[in-house]
PDB file of C-alpha atoms and ligand atoms in Angstrom:
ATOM      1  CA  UNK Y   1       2.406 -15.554  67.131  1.00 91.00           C
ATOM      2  CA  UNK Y   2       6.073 -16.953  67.528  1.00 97.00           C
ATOM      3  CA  UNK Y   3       8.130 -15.907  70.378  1.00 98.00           C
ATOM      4  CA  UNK Y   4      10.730 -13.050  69.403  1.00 98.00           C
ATOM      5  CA  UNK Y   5      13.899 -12.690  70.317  1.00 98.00           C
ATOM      6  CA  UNK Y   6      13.517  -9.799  72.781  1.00 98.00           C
ATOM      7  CA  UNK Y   7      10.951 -11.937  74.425  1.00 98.00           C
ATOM      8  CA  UNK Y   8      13.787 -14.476  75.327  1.00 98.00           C
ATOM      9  CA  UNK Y   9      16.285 -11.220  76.246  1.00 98.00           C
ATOM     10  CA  UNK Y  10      13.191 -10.061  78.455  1.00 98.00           C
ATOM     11  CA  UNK Y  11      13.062 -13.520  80.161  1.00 98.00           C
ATOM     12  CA  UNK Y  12      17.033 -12.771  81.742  1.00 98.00           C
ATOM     13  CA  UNK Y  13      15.411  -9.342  82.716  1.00 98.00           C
ATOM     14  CA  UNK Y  14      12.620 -10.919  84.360  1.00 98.00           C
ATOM     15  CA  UNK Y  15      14.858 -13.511  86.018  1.00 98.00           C
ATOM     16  CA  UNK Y  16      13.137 -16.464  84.188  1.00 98.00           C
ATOM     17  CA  UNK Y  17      14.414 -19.773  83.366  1.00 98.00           C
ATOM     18  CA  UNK Y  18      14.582 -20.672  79.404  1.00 98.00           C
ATOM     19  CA  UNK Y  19      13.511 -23.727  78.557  1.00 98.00           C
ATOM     20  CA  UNK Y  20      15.233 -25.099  75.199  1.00 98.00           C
ATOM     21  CA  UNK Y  21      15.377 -28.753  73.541  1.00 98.00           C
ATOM     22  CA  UNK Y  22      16.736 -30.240  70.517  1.00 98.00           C
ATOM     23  CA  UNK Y  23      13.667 -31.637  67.736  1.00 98.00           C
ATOM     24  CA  UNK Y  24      14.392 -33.590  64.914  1.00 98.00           C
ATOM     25  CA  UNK Y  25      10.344 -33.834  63.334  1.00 98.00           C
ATOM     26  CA  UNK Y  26       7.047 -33.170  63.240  1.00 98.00           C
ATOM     27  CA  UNK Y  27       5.361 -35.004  65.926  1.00 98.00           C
ATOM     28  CA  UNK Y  28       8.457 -34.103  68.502  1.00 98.00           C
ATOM     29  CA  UNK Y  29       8.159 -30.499  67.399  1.00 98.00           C
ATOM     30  CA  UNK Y  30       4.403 -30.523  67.798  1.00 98.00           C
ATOM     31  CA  UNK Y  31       4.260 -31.781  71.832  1.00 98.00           C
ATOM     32  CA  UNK Y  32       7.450 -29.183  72.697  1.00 98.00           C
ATOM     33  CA  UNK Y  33       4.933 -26.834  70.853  1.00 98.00           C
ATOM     34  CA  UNK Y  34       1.894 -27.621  72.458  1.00 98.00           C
ATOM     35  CA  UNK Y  35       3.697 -27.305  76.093  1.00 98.00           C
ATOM     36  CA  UNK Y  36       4.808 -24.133  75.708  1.00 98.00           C
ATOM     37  CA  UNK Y  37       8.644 -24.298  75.202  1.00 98.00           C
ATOM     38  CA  UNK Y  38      10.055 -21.107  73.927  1.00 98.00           C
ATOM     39  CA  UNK Y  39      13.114 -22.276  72.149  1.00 98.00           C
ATOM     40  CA  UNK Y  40      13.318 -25.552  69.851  1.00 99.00           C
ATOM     41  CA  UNK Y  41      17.129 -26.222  68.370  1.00 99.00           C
ATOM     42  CA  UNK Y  42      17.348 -28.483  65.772  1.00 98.00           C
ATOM     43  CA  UNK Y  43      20.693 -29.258  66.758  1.00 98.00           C
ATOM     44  CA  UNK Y  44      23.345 -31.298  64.500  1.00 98.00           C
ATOM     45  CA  UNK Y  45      23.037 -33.532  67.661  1.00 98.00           C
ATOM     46  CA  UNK Y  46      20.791 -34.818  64.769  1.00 98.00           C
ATOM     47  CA  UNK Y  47      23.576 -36.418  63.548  1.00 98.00           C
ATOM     48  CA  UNK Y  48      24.324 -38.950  66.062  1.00 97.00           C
ATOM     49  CA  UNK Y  49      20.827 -39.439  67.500  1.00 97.00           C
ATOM     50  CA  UNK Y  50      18.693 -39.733  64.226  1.00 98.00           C
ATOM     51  CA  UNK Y  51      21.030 -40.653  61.843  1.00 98.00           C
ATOM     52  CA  UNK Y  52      23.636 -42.640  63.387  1.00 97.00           C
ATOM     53  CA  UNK Y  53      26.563 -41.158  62.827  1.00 97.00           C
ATOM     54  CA  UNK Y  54      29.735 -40.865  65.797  1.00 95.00           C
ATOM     55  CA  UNK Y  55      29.573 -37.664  65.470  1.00 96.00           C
ATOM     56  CA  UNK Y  56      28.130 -34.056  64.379  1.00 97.00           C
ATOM     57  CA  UNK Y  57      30.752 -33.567  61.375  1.00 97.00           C
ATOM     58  CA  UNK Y  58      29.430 -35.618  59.220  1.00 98.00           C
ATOM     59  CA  UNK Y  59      26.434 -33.766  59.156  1.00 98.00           C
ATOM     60  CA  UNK Y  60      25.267 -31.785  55.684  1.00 98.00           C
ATOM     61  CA  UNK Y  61      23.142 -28.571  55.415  1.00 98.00           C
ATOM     62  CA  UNK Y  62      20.656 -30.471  53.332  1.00 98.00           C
ATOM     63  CA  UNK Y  63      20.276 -33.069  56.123  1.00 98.00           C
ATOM     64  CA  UNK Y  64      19.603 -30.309  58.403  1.00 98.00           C
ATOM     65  CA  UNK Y  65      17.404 -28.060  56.173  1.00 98.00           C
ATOM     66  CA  UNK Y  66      14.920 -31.355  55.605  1.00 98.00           C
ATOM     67  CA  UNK Y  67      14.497 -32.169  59.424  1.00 98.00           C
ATOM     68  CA  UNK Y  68      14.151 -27.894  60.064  1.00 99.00           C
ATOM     69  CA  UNK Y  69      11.479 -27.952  57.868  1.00 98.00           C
ATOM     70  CA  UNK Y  70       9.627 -30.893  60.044  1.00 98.00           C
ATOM     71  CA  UNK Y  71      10.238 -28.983  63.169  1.00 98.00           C
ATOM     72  CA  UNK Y  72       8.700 -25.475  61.954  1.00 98.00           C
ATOM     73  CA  UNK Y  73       5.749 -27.369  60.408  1.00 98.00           C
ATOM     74  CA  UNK Y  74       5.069 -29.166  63.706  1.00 98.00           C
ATOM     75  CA  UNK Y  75       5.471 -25.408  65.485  1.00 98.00           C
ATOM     76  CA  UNK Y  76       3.381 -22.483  66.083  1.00 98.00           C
ATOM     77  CA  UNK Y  77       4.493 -20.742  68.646  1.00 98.00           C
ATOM     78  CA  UNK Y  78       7.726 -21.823  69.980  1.00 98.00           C
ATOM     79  CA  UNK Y  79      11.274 -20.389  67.929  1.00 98.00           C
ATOM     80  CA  UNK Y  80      12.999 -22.676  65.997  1.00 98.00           C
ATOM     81  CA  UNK Y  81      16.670 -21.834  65.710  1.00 99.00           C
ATOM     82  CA  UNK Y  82      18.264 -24.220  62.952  1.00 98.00           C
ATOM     83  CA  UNK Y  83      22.139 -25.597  64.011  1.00 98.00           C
ATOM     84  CA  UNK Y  84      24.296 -24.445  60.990  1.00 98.00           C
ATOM     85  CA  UNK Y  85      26.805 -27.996  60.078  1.00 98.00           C
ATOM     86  CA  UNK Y  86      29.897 -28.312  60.109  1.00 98.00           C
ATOM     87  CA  UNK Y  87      32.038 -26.156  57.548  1.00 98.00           C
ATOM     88  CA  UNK Y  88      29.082 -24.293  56.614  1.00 98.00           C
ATOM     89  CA  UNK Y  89      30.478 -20.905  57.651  1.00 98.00           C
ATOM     90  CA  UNK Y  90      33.582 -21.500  58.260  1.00 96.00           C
ATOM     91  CA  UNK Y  91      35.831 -20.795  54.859  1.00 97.00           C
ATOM     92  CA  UNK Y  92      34.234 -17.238  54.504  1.00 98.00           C
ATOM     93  CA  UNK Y  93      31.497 -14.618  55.536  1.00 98.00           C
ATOM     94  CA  UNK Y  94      30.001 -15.194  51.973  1.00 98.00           C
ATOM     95  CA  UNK Y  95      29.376 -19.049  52.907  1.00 98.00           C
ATOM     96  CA  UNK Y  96      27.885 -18.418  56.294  1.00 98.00           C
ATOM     97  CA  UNK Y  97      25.729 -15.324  55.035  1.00 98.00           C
ATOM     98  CA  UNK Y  98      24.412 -18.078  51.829  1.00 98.00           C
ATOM     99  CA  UNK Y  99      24.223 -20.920  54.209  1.00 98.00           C
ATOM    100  CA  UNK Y 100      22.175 -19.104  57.326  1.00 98.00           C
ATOM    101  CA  UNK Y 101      20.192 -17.577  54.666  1.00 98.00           C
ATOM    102  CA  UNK Y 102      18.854 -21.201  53.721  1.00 98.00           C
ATOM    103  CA  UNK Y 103      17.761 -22.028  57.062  1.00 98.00           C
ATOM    104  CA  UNK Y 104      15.520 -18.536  56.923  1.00 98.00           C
ATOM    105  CA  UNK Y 105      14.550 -19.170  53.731  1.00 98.00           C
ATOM    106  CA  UNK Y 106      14.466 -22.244  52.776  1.00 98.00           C
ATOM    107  CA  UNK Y 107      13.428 -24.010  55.848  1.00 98.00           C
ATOM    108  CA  UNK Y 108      11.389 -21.420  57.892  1.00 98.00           C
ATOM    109  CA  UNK Y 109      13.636 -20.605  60.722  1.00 98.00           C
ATOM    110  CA  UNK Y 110      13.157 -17.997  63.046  1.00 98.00           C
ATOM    111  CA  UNK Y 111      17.529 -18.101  63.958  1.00 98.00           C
ATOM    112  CA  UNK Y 112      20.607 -19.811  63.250  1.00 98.00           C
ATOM    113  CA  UNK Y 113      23.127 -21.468  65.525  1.00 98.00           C
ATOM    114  CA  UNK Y 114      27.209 -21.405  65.405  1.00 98.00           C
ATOM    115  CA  UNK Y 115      29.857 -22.593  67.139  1.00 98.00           C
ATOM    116  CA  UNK Y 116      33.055 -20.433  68.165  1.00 98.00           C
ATOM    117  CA  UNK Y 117      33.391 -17.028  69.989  1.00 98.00           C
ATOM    118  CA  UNK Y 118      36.246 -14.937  69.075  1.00 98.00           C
ATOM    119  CA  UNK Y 119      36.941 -16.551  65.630  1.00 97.00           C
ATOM    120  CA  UNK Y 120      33.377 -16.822  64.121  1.00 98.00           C
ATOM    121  CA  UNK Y 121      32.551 -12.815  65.715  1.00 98.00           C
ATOM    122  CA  UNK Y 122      32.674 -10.861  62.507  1.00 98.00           C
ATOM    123  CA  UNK Y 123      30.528 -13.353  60.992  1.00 98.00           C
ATOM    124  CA  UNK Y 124      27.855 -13.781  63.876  1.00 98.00           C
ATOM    125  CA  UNK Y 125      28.096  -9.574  63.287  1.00 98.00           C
ATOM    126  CA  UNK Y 126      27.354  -9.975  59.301  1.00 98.00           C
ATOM    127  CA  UNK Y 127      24.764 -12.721  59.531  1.00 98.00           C
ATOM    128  CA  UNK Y 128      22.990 -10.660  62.332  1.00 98.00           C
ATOM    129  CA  UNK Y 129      23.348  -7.433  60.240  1.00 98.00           C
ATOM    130  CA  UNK Y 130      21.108  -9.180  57.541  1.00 98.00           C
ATOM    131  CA  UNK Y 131      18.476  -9.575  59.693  1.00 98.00           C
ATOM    132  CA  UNK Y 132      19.026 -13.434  60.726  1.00 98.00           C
ATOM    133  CA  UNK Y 133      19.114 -13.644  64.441  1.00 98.00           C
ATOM    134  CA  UNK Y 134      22.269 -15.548  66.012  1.00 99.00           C
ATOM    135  CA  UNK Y 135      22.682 -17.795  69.155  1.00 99.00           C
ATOM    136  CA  UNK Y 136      26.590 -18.038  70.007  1.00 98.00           C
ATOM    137  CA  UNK Y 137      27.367 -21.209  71.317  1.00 98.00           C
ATOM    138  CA  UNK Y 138      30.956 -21.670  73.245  1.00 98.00           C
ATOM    139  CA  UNK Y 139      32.574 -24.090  75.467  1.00 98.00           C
ATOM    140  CA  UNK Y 140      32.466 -27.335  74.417  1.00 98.00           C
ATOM    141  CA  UNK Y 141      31.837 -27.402  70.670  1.00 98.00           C
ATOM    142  CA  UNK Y 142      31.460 -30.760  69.525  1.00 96.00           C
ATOM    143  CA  UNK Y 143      32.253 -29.589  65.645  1.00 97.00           C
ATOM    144  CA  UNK Y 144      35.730 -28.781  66.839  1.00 96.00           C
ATOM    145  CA  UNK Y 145      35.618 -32.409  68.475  1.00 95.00           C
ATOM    146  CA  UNK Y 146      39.502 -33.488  67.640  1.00 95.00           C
ATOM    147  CA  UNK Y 147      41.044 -30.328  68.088  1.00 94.00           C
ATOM    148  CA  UNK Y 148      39.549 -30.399  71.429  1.00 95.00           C
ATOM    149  CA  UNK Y 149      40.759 -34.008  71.822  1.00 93.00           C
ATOM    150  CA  UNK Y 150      37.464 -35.376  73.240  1.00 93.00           C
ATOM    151  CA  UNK Y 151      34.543 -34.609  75.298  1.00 93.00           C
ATOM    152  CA  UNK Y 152      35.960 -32.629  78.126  1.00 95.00           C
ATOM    153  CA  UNK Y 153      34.889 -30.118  80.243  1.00 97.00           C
ATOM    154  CA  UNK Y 154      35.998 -26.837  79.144  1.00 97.00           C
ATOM    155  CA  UNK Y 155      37.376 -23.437  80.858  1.00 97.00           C
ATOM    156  CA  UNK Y 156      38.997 -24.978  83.284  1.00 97.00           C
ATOM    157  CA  UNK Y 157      42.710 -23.343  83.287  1.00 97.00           C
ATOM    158  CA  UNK Y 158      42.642 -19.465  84.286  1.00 98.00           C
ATOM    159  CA  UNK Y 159      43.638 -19.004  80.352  1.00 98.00           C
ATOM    160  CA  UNK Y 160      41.032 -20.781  79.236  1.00 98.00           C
ATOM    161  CA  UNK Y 161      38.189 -19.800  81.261  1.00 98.00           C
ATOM    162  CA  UNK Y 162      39.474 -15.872  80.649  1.00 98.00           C
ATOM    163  CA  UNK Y 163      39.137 -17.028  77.158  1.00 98.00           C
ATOM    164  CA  UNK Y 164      35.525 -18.348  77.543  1.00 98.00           C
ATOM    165  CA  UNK Y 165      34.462 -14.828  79.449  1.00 98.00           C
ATOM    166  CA  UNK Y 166      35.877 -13.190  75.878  1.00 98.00           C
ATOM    167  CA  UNK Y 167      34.028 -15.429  73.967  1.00 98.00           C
ATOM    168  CA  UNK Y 168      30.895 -14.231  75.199  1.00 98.00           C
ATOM    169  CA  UNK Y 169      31.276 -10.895  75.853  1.00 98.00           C
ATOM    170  CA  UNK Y 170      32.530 -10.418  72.053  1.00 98.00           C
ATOM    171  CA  UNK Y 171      29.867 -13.122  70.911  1.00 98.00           C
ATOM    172  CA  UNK Y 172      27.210 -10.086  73.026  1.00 98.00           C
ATOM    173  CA  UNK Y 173      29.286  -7.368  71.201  1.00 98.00           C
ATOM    174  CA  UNK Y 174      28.747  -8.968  67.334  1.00 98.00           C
ATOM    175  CA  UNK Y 175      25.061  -8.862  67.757  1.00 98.00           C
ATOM    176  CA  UNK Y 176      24.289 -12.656  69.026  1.00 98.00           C
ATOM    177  CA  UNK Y 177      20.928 -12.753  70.948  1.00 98.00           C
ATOM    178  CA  UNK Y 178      21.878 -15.892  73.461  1.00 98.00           C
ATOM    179  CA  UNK Y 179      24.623 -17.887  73.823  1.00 98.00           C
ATOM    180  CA  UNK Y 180      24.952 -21.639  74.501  1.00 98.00           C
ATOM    181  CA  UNK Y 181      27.087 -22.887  77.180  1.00 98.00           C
ATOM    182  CA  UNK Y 182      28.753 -26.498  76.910  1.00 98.00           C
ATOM    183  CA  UNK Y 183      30.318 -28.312  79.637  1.00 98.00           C
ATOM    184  CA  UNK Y 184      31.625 -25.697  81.680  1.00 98.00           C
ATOM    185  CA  UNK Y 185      32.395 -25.523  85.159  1.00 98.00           C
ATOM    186  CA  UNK Y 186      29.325 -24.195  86.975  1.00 98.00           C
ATOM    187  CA  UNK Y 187      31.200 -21.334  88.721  1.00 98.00           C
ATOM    188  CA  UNK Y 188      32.990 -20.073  85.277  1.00 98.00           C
ATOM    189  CA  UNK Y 189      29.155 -20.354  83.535  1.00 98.00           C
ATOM    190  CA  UNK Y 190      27.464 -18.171  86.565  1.00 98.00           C
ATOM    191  CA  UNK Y 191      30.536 -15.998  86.250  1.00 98.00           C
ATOM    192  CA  UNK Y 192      29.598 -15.749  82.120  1.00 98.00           C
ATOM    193  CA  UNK Y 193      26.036 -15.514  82.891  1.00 98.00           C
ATOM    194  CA  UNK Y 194      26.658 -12.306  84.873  1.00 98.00           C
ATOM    195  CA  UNK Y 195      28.830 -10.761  82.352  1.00 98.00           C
ATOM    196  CA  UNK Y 196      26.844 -10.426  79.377  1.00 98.00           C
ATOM    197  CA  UNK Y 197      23.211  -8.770  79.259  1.00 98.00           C
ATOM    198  CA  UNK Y 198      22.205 -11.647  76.897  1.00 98.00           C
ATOM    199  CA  UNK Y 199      20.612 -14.964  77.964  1.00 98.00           C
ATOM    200  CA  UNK Y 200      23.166 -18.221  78.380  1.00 98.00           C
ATOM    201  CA  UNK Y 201      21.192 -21.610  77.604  1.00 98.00           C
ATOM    202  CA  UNK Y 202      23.681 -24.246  79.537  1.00 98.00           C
ATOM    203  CA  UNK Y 203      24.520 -27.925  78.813  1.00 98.00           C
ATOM    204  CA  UNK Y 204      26.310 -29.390  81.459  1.00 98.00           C
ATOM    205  CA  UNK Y 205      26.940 -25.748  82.639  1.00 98.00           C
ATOM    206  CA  UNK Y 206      24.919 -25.461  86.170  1.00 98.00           C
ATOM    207  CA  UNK Y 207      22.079 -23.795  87.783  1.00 98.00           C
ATOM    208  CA  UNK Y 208      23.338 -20.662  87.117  1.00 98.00           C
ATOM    209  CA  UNK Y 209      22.426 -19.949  83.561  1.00 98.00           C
ATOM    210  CA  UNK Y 210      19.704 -18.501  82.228  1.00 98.00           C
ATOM    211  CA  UNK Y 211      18.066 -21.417  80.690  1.00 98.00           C
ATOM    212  CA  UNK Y 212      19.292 -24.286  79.814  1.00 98.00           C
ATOM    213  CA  UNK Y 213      18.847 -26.915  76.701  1.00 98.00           C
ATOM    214  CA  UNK Y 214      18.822 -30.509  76.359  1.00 98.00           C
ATOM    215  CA  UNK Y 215      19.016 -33.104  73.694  1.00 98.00           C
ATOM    216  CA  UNK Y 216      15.590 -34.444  73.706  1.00 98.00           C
ATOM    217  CA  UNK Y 217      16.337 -38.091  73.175  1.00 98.00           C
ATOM    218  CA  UNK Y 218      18.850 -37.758  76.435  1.00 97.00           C
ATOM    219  CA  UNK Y 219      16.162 -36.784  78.456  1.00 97.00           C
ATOM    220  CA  UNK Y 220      13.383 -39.057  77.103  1.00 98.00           C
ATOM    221  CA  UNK Y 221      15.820 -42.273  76.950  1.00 97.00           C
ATOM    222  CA  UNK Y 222      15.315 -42.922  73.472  1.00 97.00           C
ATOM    223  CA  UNK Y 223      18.918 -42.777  72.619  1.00 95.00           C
ATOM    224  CA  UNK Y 224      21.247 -45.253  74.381  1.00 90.00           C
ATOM    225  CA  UNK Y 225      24.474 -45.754  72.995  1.00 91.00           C
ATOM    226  CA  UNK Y 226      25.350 -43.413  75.556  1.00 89.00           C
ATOM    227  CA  UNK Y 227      24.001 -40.655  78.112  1.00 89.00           C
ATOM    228  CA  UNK Y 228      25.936 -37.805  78.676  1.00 92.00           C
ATOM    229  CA  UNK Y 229      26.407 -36.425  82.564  1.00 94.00           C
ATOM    230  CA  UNK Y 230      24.458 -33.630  82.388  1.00 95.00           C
ATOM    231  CA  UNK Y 231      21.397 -35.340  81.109  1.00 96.00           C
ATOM    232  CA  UNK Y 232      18.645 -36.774  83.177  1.00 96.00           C
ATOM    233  CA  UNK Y 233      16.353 -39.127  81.818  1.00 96.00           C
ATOM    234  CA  UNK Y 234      12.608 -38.241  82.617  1.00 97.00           C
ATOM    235  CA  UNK Y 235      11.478 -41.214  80.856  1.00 97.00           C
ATOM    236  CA  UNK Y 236      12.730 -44.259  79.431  1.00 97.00           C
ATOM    237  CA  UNK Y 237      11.463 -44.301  76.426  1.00 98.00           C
ATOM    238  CA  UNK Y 238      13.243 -47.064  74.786  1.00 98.00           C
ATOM    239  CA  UNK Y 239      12.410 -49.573  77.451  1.00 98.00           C
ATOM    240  CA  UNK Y 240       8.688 -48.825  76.295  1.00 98.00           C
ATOM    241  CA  UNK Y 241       9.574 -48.993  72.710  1.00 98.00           C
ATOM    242  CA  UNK Y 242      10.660 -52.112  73.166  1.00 98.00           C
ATOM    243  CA  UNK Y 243       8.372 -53.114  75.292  1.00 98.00           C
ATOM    244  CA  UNK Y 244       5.747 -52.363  72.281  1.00 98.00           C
ATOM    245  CA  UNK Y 245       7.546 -53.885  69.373  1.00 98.00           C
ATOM    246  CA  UNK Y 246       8.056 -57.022  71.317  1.00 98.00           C
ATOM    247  CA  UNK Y 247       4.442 -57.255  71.637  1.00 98.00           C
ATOM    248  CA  UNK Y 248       3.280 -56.355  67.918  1.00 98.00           C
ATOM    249  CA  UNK Y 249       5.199 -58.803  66.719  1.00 98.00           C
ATOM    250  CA  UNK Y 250       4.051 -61.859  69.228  1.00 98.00           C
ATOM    251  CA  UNK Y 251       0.868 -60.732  68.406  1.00 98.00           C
ATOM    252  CA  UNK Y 252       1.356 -60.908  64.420  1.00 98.00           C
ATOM    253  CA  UNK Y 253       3.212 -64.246  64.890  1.00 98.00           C
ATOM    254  CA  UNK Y 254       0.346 -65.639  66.705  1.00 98.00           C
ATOM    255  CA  UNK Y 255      -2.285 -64.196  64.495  1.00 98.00           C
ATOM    256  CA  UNK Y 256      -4.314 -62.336  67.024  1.00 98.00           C
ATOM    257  CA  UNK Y 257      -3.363 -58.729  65.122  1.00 98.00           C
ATOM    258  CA  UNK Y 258      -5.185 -57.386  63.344  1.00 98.00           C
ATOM    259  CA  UNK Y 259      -8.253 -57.340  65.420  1.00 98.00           C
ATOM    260  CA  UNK Y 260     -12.101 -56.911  63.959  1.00 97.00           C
ATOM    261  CA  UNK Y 261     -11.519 -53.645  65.450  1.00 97.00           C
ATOM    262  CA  UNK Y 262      -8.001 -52.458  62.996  1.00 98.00           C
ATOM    263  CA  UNK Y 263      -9.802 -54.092  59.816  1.00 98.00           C
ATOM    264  CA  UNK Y 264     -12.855 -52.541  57.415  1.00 97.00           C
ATOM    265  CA  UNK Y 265     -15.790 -54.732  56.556  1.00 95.00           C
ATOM    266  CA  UNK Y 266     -17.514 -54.478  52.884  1.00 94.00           C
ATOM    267  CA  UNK Y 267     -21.015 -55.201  51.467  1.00 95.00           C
ATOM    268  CA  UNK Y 268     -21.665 -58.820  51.865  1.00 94.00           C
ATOM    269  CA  UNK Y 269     -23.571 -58.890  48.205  1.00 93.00           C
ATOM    270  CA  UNK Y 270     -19.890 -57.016  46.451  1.00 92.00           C
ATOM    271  CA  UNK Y 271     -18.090 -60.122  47.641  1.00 91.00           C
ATOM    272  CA  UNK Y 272     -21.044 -62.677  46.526  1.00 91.00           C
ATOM    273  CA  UNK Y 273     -21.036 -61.155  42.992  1.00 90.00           C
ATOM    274  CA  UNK Y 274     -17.285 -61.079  43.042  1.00 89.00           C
ATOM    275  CA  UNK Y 275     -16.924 -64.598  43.953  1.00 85.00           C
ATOM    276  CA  UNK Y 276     -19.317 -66.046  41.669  1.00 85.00           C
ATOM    277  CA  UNK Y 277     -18.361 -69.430  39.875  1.00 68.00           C
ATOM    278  CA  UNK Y 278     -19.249 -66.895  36.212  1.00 69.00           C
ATOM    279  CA  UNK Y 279     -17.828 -63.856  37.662  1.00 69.00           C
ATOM    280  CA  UNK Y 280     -15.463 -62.971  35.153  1.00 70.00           C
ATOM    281  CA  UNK Y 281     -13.894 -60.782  37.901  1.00 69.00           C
ATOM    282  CA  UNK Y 282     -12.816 -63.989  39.491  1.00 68.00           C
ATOM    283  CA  UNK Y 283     -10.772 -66.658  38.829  1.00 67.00           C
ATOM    284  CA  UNK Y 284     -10.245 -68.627  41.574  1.00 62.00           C
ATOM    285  CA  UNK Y 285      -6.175 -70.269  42.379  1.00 64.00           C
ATOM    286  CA  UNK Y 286      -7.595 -73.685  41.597  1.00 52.00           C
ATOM    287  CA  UNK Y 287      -8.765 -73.180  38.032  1.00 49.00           C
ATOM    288  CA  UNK Y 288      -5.949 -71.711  37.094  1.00 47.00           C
ATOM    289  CA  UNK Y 289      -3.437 -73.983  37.942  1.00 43.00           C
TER     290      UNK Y 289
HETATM  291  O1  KIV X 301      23.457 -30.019  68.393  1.00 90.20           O
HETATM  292  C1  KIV X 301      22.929 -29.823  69.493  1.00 90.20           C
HETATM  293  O2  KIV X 301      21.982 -30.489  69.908  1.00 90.20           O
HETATM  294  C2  KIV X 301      23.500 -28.767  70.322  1.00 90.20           C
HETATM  295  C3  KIV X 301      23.018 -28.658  71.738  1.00 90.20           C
HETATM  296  C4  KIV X 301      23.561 -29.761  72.534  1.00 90.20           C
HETATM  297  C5  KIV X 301      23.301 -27.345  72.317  1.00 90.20           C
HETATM  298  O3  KIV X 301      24.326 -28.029  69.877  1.00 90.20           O
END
């Protein structure tokens, strides 16, 4: 049985942390499964850490439908919440009612994700009132990456972090069931945090939320053009990546892969009869040249 959302809103009842992280594919999906994560995102983070682009706009809805299909294959019990692109429900309700539909549908989603508070409400309200769960997600919103003129910390003028604490509380009112928190001051995210009877999930937002979320390649070190403040890396994955490679292909080079062990062995008396000076099976290099 998959978590539900009013198992997460319990959790901020109970006073416990949320766990979230991003997943891109099956295998990913399967050990966040197996460990008991509630909440997997398959963020548009995707983007930049699978598919090498500089940034999250690029990203399509059938990029994103392909690798939320991985993720709820690989998942039995955790919530997969699918990141809705760039543009995808932005021109009209219509579009973002069609286009969170898909990840229900045609992927196997349990939610959808948006970025935006104020300006996105009345269709976080109409894509909820269809029965498609919402998480808001405010603050830093890499979609809106130039208007914001860069990767910044957000909320940090009285104006702006007034404007954050609307965000969320009309983000609560339209129906959303958590909201994300980007790269806000730690104070201003408590402040949120105790202001809306929803769960926050923060990124680079404090202690103070609810839960909080991380992009799984930051905190395994698998991605390195670049880690971000708020992540920690709890491995370094690409150190042992390489580490492998390097050896695979000494190994090949010096012909002591495959092993006895990696290869399958056939009856002795098949290969006689098949190598047979009559065998019209065989025709050895030598005779034919
Ligand atoms: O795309 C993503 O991974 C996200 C998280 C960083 C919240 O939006």
């Amino acid at each position: 049985m998959r978590i539900t959302i009013n198992q997460i809103k319990q959790m901020k009842q109970k006073g416990e942390k949320i766990t979230m992280l991003t997943a891109y594919d099956y295998s990913t999906a399967r050990i966040i499964d197996e460990v008991g994560i509630p909440l997997i995102l398959v963020g548009d983070s995707l983007g930049m850490v699978v598919l090498g682009y500089e940034s999250t706009i690029p990203v399509t809805i059938d990029e994103m439908l392909h690798h939320t299909k991985a993720v709820v294959r690989g998942t039995r019990q955790t919530m997969v919440i699918g990141d809705m692109p760039f543009m995808t429900y932005h021109v009209s309700i219509e579009d973002a009612l069609r286009n969170a539909a898909r990840f229900i549908q045609e992927a196997g989603a349990q939610a959808v994700k948006l970025e935006g508070g104020v300006t996105v409400a009345e269709k976080v309200r109409r894509v909820v009132d269809c029965g498609i769960p919402v998480m808001g997600h405010i603050g830093l919103t890499p979609q809106s990456i130039h208007q914001l003129g860069g990767y910044k910390v957000q909320g940090k003028t009285p104006e702006a972090a007034a404007r954050l604490l609307e965000d969320a509380r009309v983000l609560e009112q339209a129906g959303a069931f958590a909201i994300v928190l980007e790269t806000v001051p730690a104070p201003l995210a408590a402040l949120i945090t105790k202001s809306v009877s929803i769960p926050t999930i923060g990124i680079g937002a404090g202690i103070g939320c609810d839960g909080q979320v991380q992009v799984i390649n930051d905190i395994l070190g698998s991605f390195t053009d670049f880690v971000p403040r708020h992540a920690k890396q709890y491995a370094k994955l690409a150190d042992i990546i390489r580490a492998a490679i390097t050896e695979y292909d000494r190994e090949v080079k010096a012909g002591s892969f495959p092993t006895e062990e990696q290869s399958f062995s056939m009856d002795e008396s098949i290969l006689a009869k098949l190598t047979e000076a009559k065998s019209p099976l065989f025709s050895p290099q030598s005779k034919e040249s």
